[in-house]
Amino acid sequence: MGKNMAEDDKKSKGKILVVDDSEDIRMLLELKLRKAGYEVVLASDGMQALEKVDDHPDLKLIILDVMMPVMNGVQVMKFLLDKIEKKIAADSAKEEGGEQKEGEEDANEGPTPNLSLKICFCTAKTDPKQINLAIQAGAHDYITKPIDESILLQKIDRLMGQ
């Protein structure tokens, strides 16, 4: 039985994208998540995050800073949710025997993110109204800074289905 435990430890619990413009926060989250058995991909802004999502279709979760330059976390999330929604609609149209319109695939540029992708905001804002807005916009959970490691891991494990 001890041998199986060692094998399980080597297997990743899943891939997480950490998006934050603060290098310190990215490094802290990467360290904590790797130690907890997750595979971690890093991005420093919203545009880079979208590229990483295209490069890693097996991502299961994005920890997304809200306030970032270039493209903020809410914009990134809305873009990804829109892309996932279009993919689901296109898939259900195909299942119903609907024909794909010419040029339809072009509208959905690049690979589609994992359809069960979860999004968890990470921000210094602790206002309950902000939290509710993020959840209503489509986030699955919310972590506040400074990050409490035990709360972080509890929420991540839950979102990752661990």
Phi, psi and omega in degrees: 000323180302326181295317180298322179300317180296321179295319180297324181298327183284335182283131179294143177279358180136165184256131182237135174260125177255121182240113179203140180281352177267118180299323180299315180295316179302314182295319180298310181296318179300313181300310182295317183288320177297318179299327180278358175100012179263154172271136186236134174242141184243147173216146184257354175204174185298318181296317179296323179300315181296323177296317181295323178296319177294322182285338185231077182294349180269009177300138179253336185209144173239125171263114194239119174292144181278311184263106180218156175286169178072296182210120183283170185300321180294320178297317179300312182299314181299319178300313182293317180296322178297316180296318179294317179301316179297320180295316179297316179298317180295318179296317181290328177295320179295318181297327180277005177084008178291142180272144178286130179288150180300132178082000182295320181296326181297329181295332180259075186297139174073176180293156178269139177294161175312127184293339179257020180302131179256148180235128179236118178284148176228115185208161178280346180286127181244008180294124180305328178296318178298317180298313179298320179298317180297317180293317179297327181287347176127359179291149180269337178195183191209128176241135180259151175263145357296145187281126175270116187302318183292321177294317178306306184293325176299312182293318181295313179301319180295313181295328181274000178074027181273000000 
